[in-house]
PDB file of C-alpha atoms and ligand atoms in Angstrom:
ATOM      1  CA  MET A 481       0.000   0.000   0.000  1.00 83.00           C
ATOM      2  CA  THR A 482       1.388   3.422  -0.994  1.00 93.00           C
ATOM      3  CA  ILE A 483       1.556   6.101   1.677  1.00 96.00           C
ATOM      4  CA  PHE A 484       1.889   9.472  -0.057  1.00 98.00           C
ATOM      5  CA  LYS A 485       4.267  11.968   1.508  1.00 98.00           C
ATOM      6  CA  LEU A 486       2.779  15.481   1.642  1.00 98.00           C
ATOM      7  CA  GLY A 487       3.204  18.618   3.695  1.00 98.00           C
ATOM      8  CA  VAL A 488       2.851  22.342   4.164  1.00 98.00           C
ATOM      9  CA  VAL A 489       5.840  24.684   4.279  1.00 98.00           C
ATOM     10  CA  GLY A 490       5.857  28.092   5.939  1.00 97.00           C
ATOM     11  CA  GLN A 491       7.373  30.202   8.691  1.00 97.00           C
ATOM     12  CA  PRO A 492       5.769  30.173  11.212  1.00 95.00           C
ATOM     13  CA  ILE A 493       3.750  26.996  10.600  1.00 96.00           C
ATOM     14  CA  LYS A 494       2.739  25.436  13.888  1.00 91.00           C
ATOM     15  CA  HIS A 495      -0.825  26.870  13.799  1.00 90.00           C
ATOM     16  CA  SER A 496      -1.539  25.544  10.294  1.00 94.00           C
ATOM     17  CA  LEU A 497      -4.837  23.679   9.968  1.00 96.00           C
ATOM     18  CA  SER A 498      -3.749  22.021   6.702  1.00 97.00           C
ATOM     19  CA  PRO A 499      -2.509  18.768   8.346  1.00 97.00           C
ATOM     20  CA  ILE A 500      -5.940  18.241   9.965  1.00 96.00           C
ATOM     21  CA  ILE A 501      -7.806  19.015   6.735  1.00 97.00           C
ATOM     22  CA  HIS A 502      -5.700  16.659   4.612  1.00 98.00           C
ATOM     23  CA  GLN A 503      -5.872  13.913   7.237  1.00 97.00           C
ATOM     24  CA  GLU A 504      -9.640  14.196   6.997  1.00 97.00           C
ATOM     25  CA  PHE A 505      -9.518  14.051   3.188  1.00 97.00           C
ATOM     26  CA  SER A 506      -7.389  10.910   3.563  1.00 97.00           C
ATOM     27  CA  ILE A 507      -9.975   9.243   5.802  1.00 96.00           C
ATOM     28  CA  ARG A 508     -12.815  10.140   3.460  1.00 96.00           C
ATOM     29  CA  THR A 509     -11.118   9.066   0.215  1.00 97.00           C
ATOM     30  CA  GLY A 510      -9.145   6.080   1.545  1.00 97.00           C
ATOM     31  CA  ILE A 511      -5.906   7.545   0.123  1.00 97.00           C
ATOM     32  CA  GLN A 512      -3.144   6.895   2.667  1.00 97.00           C
ATOM     33  CA  LEU A 513      -0.949   9.868   3.346  1.00 97.00           C
ATOM     34  CA  GLN A 514       1.534  11.336   5.741  1.00 98.00           C
ATOM     35  CA  TYR A 515       1.052  15.129   5.846  1.00 98.00           C
ATOM     36  CA  GLU A 516       3.496  17.143   7.956  1.00 98.00           C
ATOM     37  CA  ALA A 517       3.938  20.843   8.730  1.00 98.00           C
ATOM     38  CA  TYR A 518       7.482  22.025   7.979  1.00 98.00           C
ATOM     39  CA  GLU A 519       8.907  25.265   9.345  1.00 98.00           C
ATOM     40  CA  VAL A 520      11.499  26.371   6.795  1.00 98.00           C
ATOM     41  CA  PRO A 521      13.355  29.720   6.695  1.00 98.00           C
ATOM     42  CA  PRO A 522      13.627  31.552   3.338  1.00 98.00           C
ATOM     43  CA  GLU A 523      17.303  30.724   2.831  1.00 98.00           C
ATOM     44  CA  ALA A 524      16.603  26.970   3.102  1.00 98.00           C
ATOM     45  CA  LEU A 525      13.436  26.915   0.957  1.00 98.00           C
ATOM     46  CA  ASP A 526      14.871  25.849  -2.391  1.00 98.00           C
ATOM     47  CA  SER A 527      16.954  22.990  -0.998  1.00 98.00           C
ATOM     48  CA  PHE A 528      14.063  21.850   1.205  1.00 98.00           C
ATOM     49  CA  ILE A 529      11.661  21.660  -1.754  1.00 98.00           C
ATOM     50  CA  THR A 530      14.178  19.964  -4.055  1.00 97.00           C
ATOM     51  CA  ASN A 531      15.107  17.348  -1.445  1.00 97.00           C
ATOM     52  CA  PHE A 532      11.495  16.750  -0.418  1.00 98.00           C
ATOM     53  CA  PHE A 533      10.545  15.713  -3.943  1.00 97.00           C
ATOM     54  CA  LYS A 534      13.857  13.895  -4.590  1.00 96.00           C
ATOM     55  CA  ASP A 535      13.170  11.830  -1.456  1.00 96.00           C
ATOM     56  CA  GLY A 536       9.785  10.650  -2.759  1.00 96.00           C
ATOM     57  CA  GLY A 537       7.533  13.539  -1.666  1.00 97.00           C
ATOM     58  CA  HIS A 538       4.284  13.735  -3.634  1.00 98.00           C
ATOM     59  CA  GLY A 539       2.991  17.240  -2.912  1.00 98.00           C
ATOM     60  CA  LEU A 540       3.524  20.383  -0.875  1.00 98.00           C
ATOM     61  CA  ASN A 541       1.322  23.257   0.139  1.00 98.00           C
ATOM     62  CA  ILE A 542       3.167  26.538   0.426  1.00 98.00           C
ATOM     63  CA  THR A 543       2.157  29.312   2.773  1.00 96.00           C
ATOM     64  CA  LEU A 544       3.532  32.607   4.125  1.00 93.00           C
ATOM     65  CA  PRO A 545       6.142  33.868   3.472  1.00 95.00           C
ATOM     66  CA  HIS A 546       7.125  31.479   0.659  1.00 97.00           C
ATOM     67  CA  LYS A 547       4.321  31.695  -1.934  1.00 96.00           C
ATOM     68  CA  LYS A 548       6.383  33.800  -4.341  1.00 95.00           C
ATOM     69  CA  ALA A 549       9.835  32.358  -3.666  1.00 97.00           C
ATOM     70  CA  CYS A 550       8.728  28.736  -4.103  1.00 98.00           C
ATOM     71  CA  ILE A 551       8.181  29.100  -7.845  1.00 97.00           C
ATOM     72  CA  ALA A 552      11.951  29.337  -8.358  1.00 98.00           C
ATOM     73  CA  SER A 553      12.122  25.646  -7.353  1.00 98.00           C
ATOM     74  CA  ALA A 554       9.425  24.567  -9.844  1.00 98.00           C
ATOM     75  CA  HIS A 555       9.943  23.381 -13.428  1.00 98.00           C
ATOM     76  CA  VAL A 556       6.406  23.919 -14.709  1.00 98.00           C
ATOM     77  CA  LEU A 557       4.103  26.822 -13.783  1.00 98.00           C
ATOM     78  CA  SER A 558       0.329  26.755 -14.277  1.00 97.00           C
ATOM     79  CA  LYS A 559      -1.284  29.721 -16.092  1.00 95.00           C
ATOM     80  CA  ASP A 560      -2.526  31.086 -12.751  1.00 95.00           C
ATOM     81  CA  VAL A 561       0.960  30.917 -11.247  1.00 97.00           C
ATOM     82  CA  GLU A 562       2.417  32.723 -14.265  1.00 96.00           C
ATOM     83  CA  LEU A 563      -0.178  35.460 -13.825  1.00 94.00           C
ATOM     84  CA  LEU A 564       0.235  35.736 -10.034  1.00 95.00           C
ATOM     85  CA  SER A 565       3.962  35.003  -9.732  1.00 94.00           C
ATOM     86  CA  ALA A 566       2.977  33.001  -6.658  1.00 95.00           C
ATOM     87  CA  ALA A 567       1.934  29.430  -5.881  1.00 97.00           C
ATOM     88  CA  ASN A 568       0.426  27.511  -2.975  1.00 98.00           C
ATOM     89  CA  THR A 569       0.623  23.956  -4.336  1.00 98.00           C
ATOM     90  CA  LEU A 570       3.591  21.985  -5.656  1.00 98.00           C
ATOM     91  CA  THR A 571       3.284  18.514  -7.175  1.00 98.00           C
ATOM     92  CA  GLY A 572       6.147  16.105  -7.814  1.00 97.00           C
ATOM     93  CA  LYS A 573       6.144  14.311 -11.191  1.00 95.00           C
ATOM     94  CA  GLU A 574       8.511  11.875 -12.870  1.00 93.00           C
ATOM     95  CA  GLY A 575       9.875  10.560  -9.577  1.00 88.00           C
ATOM     96  CA  GLY A 576      10.439  14.040  -8.172  1.00 88.00           C
ATOM     97  CA  LYS A 577      12.508  15.279 -11.138  1.00 91.00           C
ATOM     98  CA  LYS A 578       9.736  17.608 -12.280  1.00 96.00           C
ATOM     99  CA  ILE A 579       7.956  19.980  -9.867  1.00 98.00           C
ATOM    100  CA  VAL A 580       4.704  21.594 -11.012  1.00 98.00           C
ATOM    101  CA  ALA A 581       3.477  24.799  -9.318  1.00 98.00           C
ATOM    102  CA  ASP A 582      -0.227  25.696  -9.064  1.00 98.00           C
ATOM    103  CA  SER A 583      -2.322  28.226  -7.188  1.00 98.00           C
ATOM    104  CA  THR A 584      -5.653  27.162  -5.684  1.00 98.00           C
ATOM    105  CA  ASP A 585      -6.404  30.183  -3.452  1.00 97.00           C
ATOM    106  CA  GLY A 586      -8.481  32.038  -6.060  1.00 98.00           C
ATOM    107  CA  ALA A 587     -10.504  28.943  -6.958  1.00 98.00           C
ATOM    108  CA  GLY A 588     -10.960  28.162  -3.252  1.00 98.00           C
ATOM    109  CA  PHE A 589     -12.314  31.653  -2.586  1.00 98.00           C
ATOM    110  CA  ILE A 590     -14.769  31.491  -5.514  1.00 98.00           C
ATOM    111  CA  ARG A 591     -15.945  27.983  -4.558  1.00 98.00           C
ATOM    112  CA  ASP A 592     -16.657  29.228  -1.032  1.00 98.00           C
ATOM    113  CA  CYS A 593     -18.632  32.202  -2.404  1.00 98.00           C
ATOM    114  CA  GLU A 594     -20.710  29.769  -4.496  1.00 98.00           C
ATOM    115  CA  ASP A 595     -21.231  27.623  -1.419  1.00 96.00           C
ATOM    116  CA  LYS A 596     -22.554  30.670   0.443  1.00 97.00           C
ATOM    117  CA  ASN A 597     -24.641  31.965  -2.487  1.00 97.00           C
ATOM    118  CA  ILE A 598     -22.548  35.124  -2.686  1.00 98.00           C
ATOM    119  CA  GLN A 599     -23.041  36.750  -6.089  1.00 97.00           C
ATOM    120  CA  ILE A 600     -20.128  38.489  -7.817  1.00 98.00           C
ATOM    121  CA  LEU A 601     -21.725  39.321 -11.185  1.00 98.00           C
ATOM    122  CA  ASN A 602     -22.658  43.006 -11.477  1.00 98.00           C
ATOM    123  CA  LYS A 603     -21.743  43.697  -7.834  1.00 98.00           C
ATOM    124  CA  ASN A 604     -19.496  46.429  -6.473  1.00 97.00           C
ATOM    125  CA  ILE A 605     -16.736  44.680  -4.577  1.00 97.00           C
ATOM    126  CA  ILE A 606     -13.911  46.137  -2.548  1.00 97.00           C
ATOM    127  CA  ILE A 607     -10.816  44.240  -1.472  1.00 97.00           C
ATOM    128  CA  LEU A 608      -8.896  45.624   1.506  1.00 97.00           C
ATOM    129  CA  GLY A 609      -5.207  44.766   1.218  1.00 96.00           C
ATOM    130  CA  ALA A 610      -2.714  44.534  -1.616  1.00 95.00           C
ATOM    131  CA  GLY A 611      -0.566  41.617  -0.469  1.00 92.00           C
ATOM    132  CA  GLY A 612      -0.366  38.018  -1.647  1.00 91.00           C
ATOM    133  CA  ALA A 613      -3.925  37.054  -0.681  1.00 94.00           C
ATOM    134  CA  SER A 614      -5.448  40.066  -2.430  1.00 96.00           C
ATOM    135  CA  GLN A 615      -3.394  39.293  -5.531  1.00 95.00           C
ATOM    136  CA  SER A 616      -4.422  35.649  -5.549  1.00 95.00           C
ATOM    137  CA  ILE A 617      -8.172  36.333  -5.595  1.00 97.00           C
ATOM    138  CA  ILE A 618      -8.311  39.361  -7.945  1.00 97.00           C
ATOM    139  CA  PRO A 619      -8.153  37.461 -11.296  1.00 96.00           C
ATOM    140  CA  SER A 620     -10.728  34.882 -10.130  1.00 97.00           C
ATOM    141  CA  ILE A 621     -13.149  37.612  -9.017  1.00 98.00           C
ATOM    142  CA  ALA A 622     -12.579  39.656 -12.188  1.00 97.00           C
ATOM    143  CA  LYS A 623     -13.510  36.633 -14.355  1.00 96.00           C
ATOM    144  CA  LEU A 624     -16.974  36.559 -12.751  1.00 97.00           C
ATOM    145  CA  GLY A 625     -17.889  40.054 -13.982  1.00 97.00           C
ATOM    146  CA  PRO A 626     -18.223  42.378 -10.989  1.00 98.00           C
ATOM    147  CA  ALA A 627     -19.640  45.843 -11.815  1.00 97.00           C
ATOM    148  CA  LYS A 628     -16.691  47.470 -10.056  1.00 97.00           C
ATOM    149  CA  LEU A 629     -13.659  45.874  -8.427  1.00 97.00           C
ATOM    150  CA  LEU A 630     -12.023  48.252  -5.962  1.00 96.00           C
ATOM    151  CA  VAL A 631      -8.845  47.878  -3.944  1.00 96.00           C
ATOM    152  CA  ASP A 632      -7.711  49.830  -0.911  1.00 95.00           C
ATOM    153  CA  ASN A 633      -4.497  49.354   1.020  1.00 96.00           C
ATOM    154  CA  ARG A 634      -2.770  50.990   3.962  1.00 95.00           C
ATOM    155  CA  THR A 635       0.342  51.582   1.854  1.00 95.00           C
ATOM    156  CA  LYS A 636      -0.906  53.310  -1.281  1.00 92.00           C
ATOM    157  CA  ASN A 637       2.063  52.585  -3.570  1.00 93.00           C
ATOM    158  CA  LYS A 638       1.405  48.850  -3.138  1.00 94.00           C
ATOM    159  CA  THR A 639      -2.088  49.368  -4.559  1.00 94.00           C
ATOM    160  CA  ASN A 640      -0.484  50.929  -7.640  1.00 93.00           C
ATOM    161  CA  SER A 641       1.887  47.957  -8.005  1.00 92.00           C
ATOM    162  CA  LEU A 642      -1.138  45.665  -7.908  1.00 93.00           C
ATOM    163  CA  PHE A 643      -2.872  47.708 -10.623  1.00 94.00           C
ATOM    164  CA  ASN A 644       0.288  47.434 -12.755  1.00 94.00           C
ATOM    165  CA  GLN A 645       0.419  43.672 -12.214  1.00 93.00           C
ATOM    166  CA  PHE A 646      -3.047  43.196 -13.747  1.00 95.00           C
ATOM    167  CA  PRO A 647      -3.212  45.788 -16.542  1.00 94.00           C
ATOM    168  CA  GLU A 648      -6.076  43.923 -18.225  1.00 94.00           C
ATOM    169  CA  ILE A 649      -8.287  44.035 -15.105  1.00 96.00           C
ATOM    170  CA  PRO A 650     -10.134  47.358 -14.565  1.00 94.00           C
ATOM    171  CA  LEU A 651      -9.297  47.856 -10.883  1.00 95.00           C
ATOM    172  CA  LEU A 652     -10.343  51.048  -9.131  1.00 94.00           C
ATOM    173  CA  ASP A 653      -8.994  52.868  -6.119  1.00 92.00           C
ATOM    174  CA  LEU A 654     -11.527  53.360  -3.292  1.00 89.00           C
ATOM    175  CA  ASP A 655     -10.743  57.090  -3.371  1.00 86.00           C
ATOM    176  CA  ASN A 656     -12.223  57.243  -6.911  1.00 85.00           C
ATOM    177  CA  PHE A 657     -15.562  55.642  -6.035  1.00 91.00           C
ATOM    178  CA  ASN A 658     -18.566  56.765  -4.037  1.00 90.00           C
ATOM    179  CA  GLY A 659     -21.312  54.324  -5.026  1.00 93.00           C
ATOM    180  CA  PRO A 660     -22.851  51.512  -2.973  1.00 95.00           C
ATOM    181  CA  ILE A 661     -20.585  48.656  -1.901  1.00 96.00           C
ATOM    182  CA  ASP A 662     -22.103  45.165  -2.135  1.00 97.00           C
ATOM    183  CA  MET A 663     -19.192  43.237  -0.668  1.00 98.00           C
ATOM    184  CA  VAL A 664     -16.109  44.056   1.416  1.00 97.00           C
ATOM    185  CA  ILE A 665     -13.336  41.454   1.410  1.00 98.00           C
ATOM    186  CA  ASN A 666     -10.658  41.705   4.065  1.00 98.00           C
ATOM    187  CA  ALA A 667      -7.403  40.457   2.575  1.00 97.00           C
ATOM    188  CA  THR A 668      -5.212  42.158   5.162  1.00 96.00           C
ATOM    189  CA  SER A 669      -3.560  40.738   8.239  1.00 94.00           C
ATOM    190  CA  ALA A 670      -4.620  43.875  10.145  1.00 94.00           C
ATOM    191  CA  GLY A 671      -6.764  41.867  12.589  1.00 91.00           C
ATOM    192  CA  LEU A 672      -3.798  39.877  13.867  1.00 88.00           C
ATOM    193  CA  ALA A 673      -3.181  42.528  16.527  1.00 89.00           C
ATOM    194  CA  GLY A 674      -6.679  41.842  17.935  1.00 93.00           C
ATOM    195  CA  SER A 675      -8.676  44.773  16.554  1.00 95.00           C
ATOM    196  CA  PHE A 676      -9.696  46.146  13.162  1.00 96.00           C
ATOM    197  CA  ASP A 677     -10.750  49.508  11.766  1.00 95.00           C
ATOM    198  CA  TRP A 678     -10.924  50.885   8.221  1.00 95.00           C
ATOM    199  CA  ASP A 679     -11.842  54.267   6.875  1.00 90.00           C
ATOM    200  CA  ILE A 680     -14.771  53.499   4.549  1.00 82.00           C
ATOM    201  CA  ILE A 681     -17.126  56.404   5.008  1.00 72.00           C
ATOM    202  CA  HIS A 682     -19.793  55.669   2.391  1.00 83.00           C
ATOM    203  CA  GLY A 683     -21.443  52.841   0.483  1.00 91.00           C
ATOM    204  CA  LEU A 684     -21.887  50.362   3.328  1.00 94.00           C
ATOM    205  CA  ASP A 685     -25.326  49.285   4.542  1.00 92.00           C
ATOM    206  CA  LYS A 686     -27.138  46.353   6.104  1.00 95.00           C
ATOM    207  CA  GLU A 687     -27.142  44.420   2.805  1.00 95.00           C
ATOM    208  CA  THR A 688     -23.359  44.657   2.369  1.00 97.00           C
ATOM    209  CA  ILE A 689     -21.598  41.290   2.607  1.00 98.00           C
ATOM    210  CA  PHE A 690     -18.407  41.190   4.685  1.00 98.00           C
ATOM    211  CA  TYR A 691     -15.966  38.387   3.945  1.00 98.00           C
ATOM    212  CA  ASP A 692     -12.771  37.956   5.952  1.00 98.00           C
ATOM    213  CA  LEU A 693     -10.036  35.836   4.407  1.00 97.00           C
ATOM    214  CA  SER A 694      -8.717  35.422   7.947  1.00 96.00           C
ATOM    215  CA  TYR A 695     -10.349  32.941  10.306  1.00 93.00           C
ATOM    216  CA  GLY A 696     -10.165  31.678  13.848  1.00 89.00           C
ATOM    217  CA  PRO A 697     -12.083  29.772  16.495  1.00 88.00           C
ATOM    218  CA  SER A 698     -13.962  32.956  17.462  1.00 91.00           C
ATOM    219  CA  GLU A 699     -15.274  35.889  15.415  1.00 95.00           C
ATOM    220  CA  THR A 700     -12.419  37.741  13.725  1.00 97.00           C
ATOM    221  CA  PRO A 701     -11.722  41.437  14.513  1.00 97.00           C
ATOM    222  CA  PHE A 702     -12.772  42.403  10.935  1.00 97.00           C
ATOM    223  CA  LEU A 703     -16.145  40.671  11.343  1.00 98.00           C
ATOM    224  CA  GLN A 704     -16.608  42.279  14.769  1.00 97.00           C
ATOM    225  CA  TRP A 705     -15.984  45.662  13.091  1.00 97.00           C
ATOM    226  CA  ALA A 706     -18.469  44.728  10.337  1.00 96.00           C
ATOM    227  CA  SER A 707     -21.205  43.958  12.890  1.00 96.00           C
ATOM    228  CA  SER A 708     -22.153  47.629  13.158  1.00 94.00           C
ATOM    229  CA  TYR A 709     -23.124  47.586   9.453  1.00 94.00           C
ATOM    230  CA  SER A 710     -24.500  44.167   8.552  1.00 93.00           C
ATOM    231  CA  THR A 711     -25.248  40.613   9.616  1.00 95.00           C
ATOM    232  CA  HIS A 712     -23.992  39.135   6.315  1.00 97.00           C
ATOM    233  CA  LYS A 713     -20.576  38.065   7.555  1.00 98.00           C
ATOM    234  CA  PHE A 714     -18.277  35.172   6.663  1.00 98.00           C
ATOM    235  CA  ASP A 715     -14.766  34.190   7.623  1.00 97.00           C
ATOM    236  CA  GLY A 716     -12.134  32.491   5.450  1.00 97.00           C
ATOM    237  CA  ILE A 717     -12.352  28.969   6.838  1.00 97.00           C
ATOM    238  CA  GLY A 718     -14.440  27.845   3.853  1.00 97.00           C
ATOM    239  CA  MET A 719     -11.841  29.251   1.453  1.00 98.00           C
ATOM    240  CA  LEU A 720      -9.112  27.440   3.403  1.00 97.00           C
ATOM    241  CA  ILE A 721     -10.971  24.129   3.096  1.00 98.00           C
ATOM    242  CA  PHE A 722     -11.736  24.550  -0.606  1.00 98.00           C
ATOM    243  CA  GLN A 723      -8.198  25.633  -1.559  1.00 98.00           C
ATOM    244  CA  ALA A 724      -6.985  22.512   0.267  1.00 98.00           C
ATOM    245  CA  ALA A 725      -9.540  20.387  -1.600  1.00 98.00           C
ATOM    246  CA  TYR A 726      -8.299  21.747  -4.946  1.00 98.00           C
ATOM    247  CA  SER A 727      -4.699  20.941  -3.924  1.00 98.00           C
ATOM    248  CA  PHE A 728      -5.753  17.407  -3.013  1.00 98.00           C
ATOM    249  CA  GLU A 729      -7.471  17.082  -6.388  1.00 98.00           C
ATOM    250  CA  LEU A 730      -4.292  18.214  -8.166  1.00 98.00           C
ATOM    251  CA  TRP A 731      -2.309  15.542  -6.303  1.00 98.00           C
ATOM    252  CA  PHE A 732      -4.763  12.649  -6.641  1.00 98.00           C
ATOM    253  CA  ASP A 733      -7.287  13.539  -9.366  1.00 97.00           C
ATOM    254  CA  ILE A 734     -10.103  13.023  -6.858  1.00 96.00           C
ATOM    255  CA  PRO A 735     -12.183  15.869  -5.361  1.00 97.00           C
ATOM    256  CA  PRO A 736     -12.377  15.048  -1.628  1.00 97.00           C
ATOM    257  CA  PRO A 737     -15.666  15.508   0.274  1.00 97.00           C
ATOM    258  CA  THR A 738     -15.534  18.835   2.126  1.00 96.00           C
ATOM    259  CA  ASN A 739     -18.729  18.844   4.186  1.00 92.00           C
ATOM    260  CA  HIS A 740     -18.329  18.864   7.989  1.00 89.00           C
ATOM    261  CA  ILE A 741     -14.582  19.642   7.836  1.00 93.00           C
ATOM    262  CA  LYS A 742     -15.304  23.032   9.415  1.00 90.00           C
ATOM    263  CA  GLU A 743     -16.892  21.345  12.450  1.00 88.00           C
ATOM    264  CA  ILE A 744     -13.864  19.064  12.806  1.00 90.00           C
ATOM    265  CA  LEU A 745     -11.496  22.045  12.730  1.00 89.00           C
ATOM    266  CA  PHE A 746     -13.515  23.830  15.396  1.00 73.00           C
ATOM    267  CA  LYS A 747     -13.528  20.683  17.525  1.00 73.00           C
ATOM    268  CA  ASN A 748      -9.738  20.541  17.244  1.00 53.00           C
ATOM    269  CA  ASN A 749      -9.515  24.191  18.241  1.00 52.00           C
ATOM    270  CA  ASP A 750     -11.540  23.835  21.440  1.00 44.00           C
TER     271      ASP A 750
HETATM  272  P1  NAP B1288       0.697  39.772   3.065  1.00 50.26           P
HETATM  273  O1  NAP B1288       1.127  39.481   1.683  1.00 50.26           O
HETATM  274  O2  NAP B1288       1.712  39.880   4.133  1.00 50.26           O
HETATM  275  O3  NAP B1288      -0.152  41.148   3.013  1.00 50.26           O
HETATM  276  C1  NAP B1288      -0.642  41.711   4.188  1.00 50.26           C
HETATM  277  C2  NAP B1288      -1.634  42.823   3.856  1.00 50.26           C
HETATM  278  O4  NAP B1288      -2.214  43.263   5.097  1.00 50.26           O
HETATM  279  C3  NAP B1288      -1.001  44.043   3.208  1.00 50.26           C
HETATM  280  O5  NAP B1288      -1.930  44.610   2.310  1.00 50.26           O
HETATM  281  C4  NAP B1288      -0.769  44.970   4.428  1.00 50.26           C
HETATM  282  O6  NAP B1288      -0.759  46.330   4.085  1.00 50.26           O
HETATM  283  C5  NAP B1288      -2.008  44.677   5.228  1.00 50.26           C
HETATM  284  N1  NAP B1288      -1.845  44.993   6.646  1.00 50.26           N
HETATM  285  C6  NAP B1288      -1.082  44.336   7.548  1.00 50.26           C
HETATM  286  N2  NAP B1288      -1.219  44.899   8.777  1.00 50.26           N
HETATM  287  C7  NAP B1288      -2.063  45.957   8.618  1.00 50.26           C
HETATM  288  C8  NAP B1288      -2.598  46.935   9.521  1.00 50.26           C
HETATM  289  N3  NAP B1288      -2.299  46.947  10.807  1.00 50.26           N
HETATM  290  N4  NAP B1288      -3.479  47.832   9.018  1.00 50.26           N
HETATM  291  C9  NAP B1288      -3.818  47.809   7.709  1.00 50.26           C
HETATM  292  N5  NAP B1288      -3.337  46.924   6.809  1.00 50.26           N
HETATM  293  C10 NAP B1288      -2.479  46.011   7.261  1.00 50.26           C
HETATM  294  O7  NAP B1288      -0.341  38.685   3.602  1.00 50.26           O
HETATM  295  P2  NAP B1288      -1.389  37.852   2.705  1.00 50.26           P
HETATM  296  O8  NAP B1288      -0.780  36.606   2.210  1.00 50.26           O
HETATM  297  O9  NAP B1288      -1.969  38.794   1.704  1.00 50.26           O
HETATM  298  O10 NAP B1288      -2.476  37.416   3.805  1.00 50.26           O
HETATM  299  C11 NAP B1288      -3.437  38.330   4.299  1.00 50.26           C
HETATM  300  C12 NAP B1288      -4.433  37.580   5.175  1.00 50.26           C
HETATM  301  O11 NAP B1288      -5.190  36.662   4.377  1.00 50.26           O
HETATM  302  C13 NAP B1288      -3.767  36.746   6.279  1.00 50.26           C
HETATM  303  O12 NAP B1288      -4.449  36.982   7.488  1.00 50.26           O
HETATM  304  C14 NAP B1288      -3.955  35.315   5.830  1.00 50.26           C
HETATM  305  O13 NAP B1288      -4.125  34.412   6.915  1.00 50.26           O
HETATM  306  C15 NAP B1288      -5.255  35.402   5.027  1.00 50.26           C
HETATM  307  N6  NAP B1288      -5.347  34.330   4.007  1.00 50.26           N
HETATM  308  C16 NAP B1288      -6.346  33.424   4.124  1.00 50.26           C
HETATM  309  C17 NAP B1288      -6.454  32.405   3.191  1.00 50.26           C
HETATM  310  C18 NAP B1288      -7.567  31.390   3.314  1.00 50.26           C
HETATM  311  O14 NAP B1288      -7.464  30.321   2.703  1.00 50.26           O
HETATM  312  N7  NAP B1288      -8.619  31.699   4.032  1.00 50.26           N
HETATM  313  C19 NAP B1288      -5.533  32.315   2.128  1.00 50.26           C
HETATM  314  C20 NAP B1288      -4.531  33.268   2.042  1.00 50.26           C
HETATM  315  C21 NAP B1288      -4.431  34.277   2.993  1.00 50.26           C
HETATM  316  P3  NAP B1288       0.614  47.116   3.754  1.00 50.26           P
HETATM  317  O15 NAP B1288       0.875  46.865   2.284  1.00 50.26           O
HETATM  318  O16 NAP B1288       0.308  48.518   4.051  1.00 50.26           O
HETATM  319  O17 NAP B1288       1.686  46.518   4.633  1.00 50.26           O
END
């Protein structure tokens, strides 16, 4: 019986929920795997990835701060990775001699929106943040035809870099818009300090949907902030589960069942 060697690489990594999610996928699909969390510093990333696949590794998830740097270790880049210059999934082929890089974050976000009946078409959507997570979801959202796709970031010149990265996507700065906002997506790590505030002075109302890419066992600071506007609030645990499911599908060609994984994660976080 084959036991597939998998893992997630980041720094820090000890709070990653990916090992629990993939263990659950293993149980539900009957595919035997050993999925470990690896804390790897930037200077050791390339040799870690190369050796992992040389030693029989089947697949790796890549998380902060390595999503961009990891593509230097890959031999084949998916179209999404070429567009984003970042990846979150590596797959070993040809006995580890060929490493393929993919990105499943955007697809995971969209799948979670579908799951929650969140419409993108013809909606005015604002993304807060201009880092890796913001980048990874912008092309997937743009494909679904929002009326307006706005971006706002604490550091303004990073917003401009993002606009330059996607010249074919009509992104707008929040400062140039004063219409209604249908959905606010938090793609910042601002809540990590325990509180959240953002200067959006118009366009929000009780129908606005608030979606936080961050997640945790209790309500996130962004969603607490959103409570004064609306009750339509979601955290990023669904996206996390679906991006993991798409990684699993890339590795094994089987979409794993995803229902009830959220409850298992919460149980493990008690
Ligand atoms: P990143 O590349 O480091 O970017 C961080 C972003 O947060 C930047 O736009 C930064 O703004 C902003 N920021 C940080 N602290 C801030 C503060 N105090 N006030 C305002 N803005 C602040 O990180 P990332 O990869 O984009 O990740 C962002 C979040 O998304 C993380 O919490 C991560 O856990 C989450 N995420 C979730 C999933 C999922 O599957 N659910 C997937 C990916 C990421 P500046 O440019 O001004 O520094």
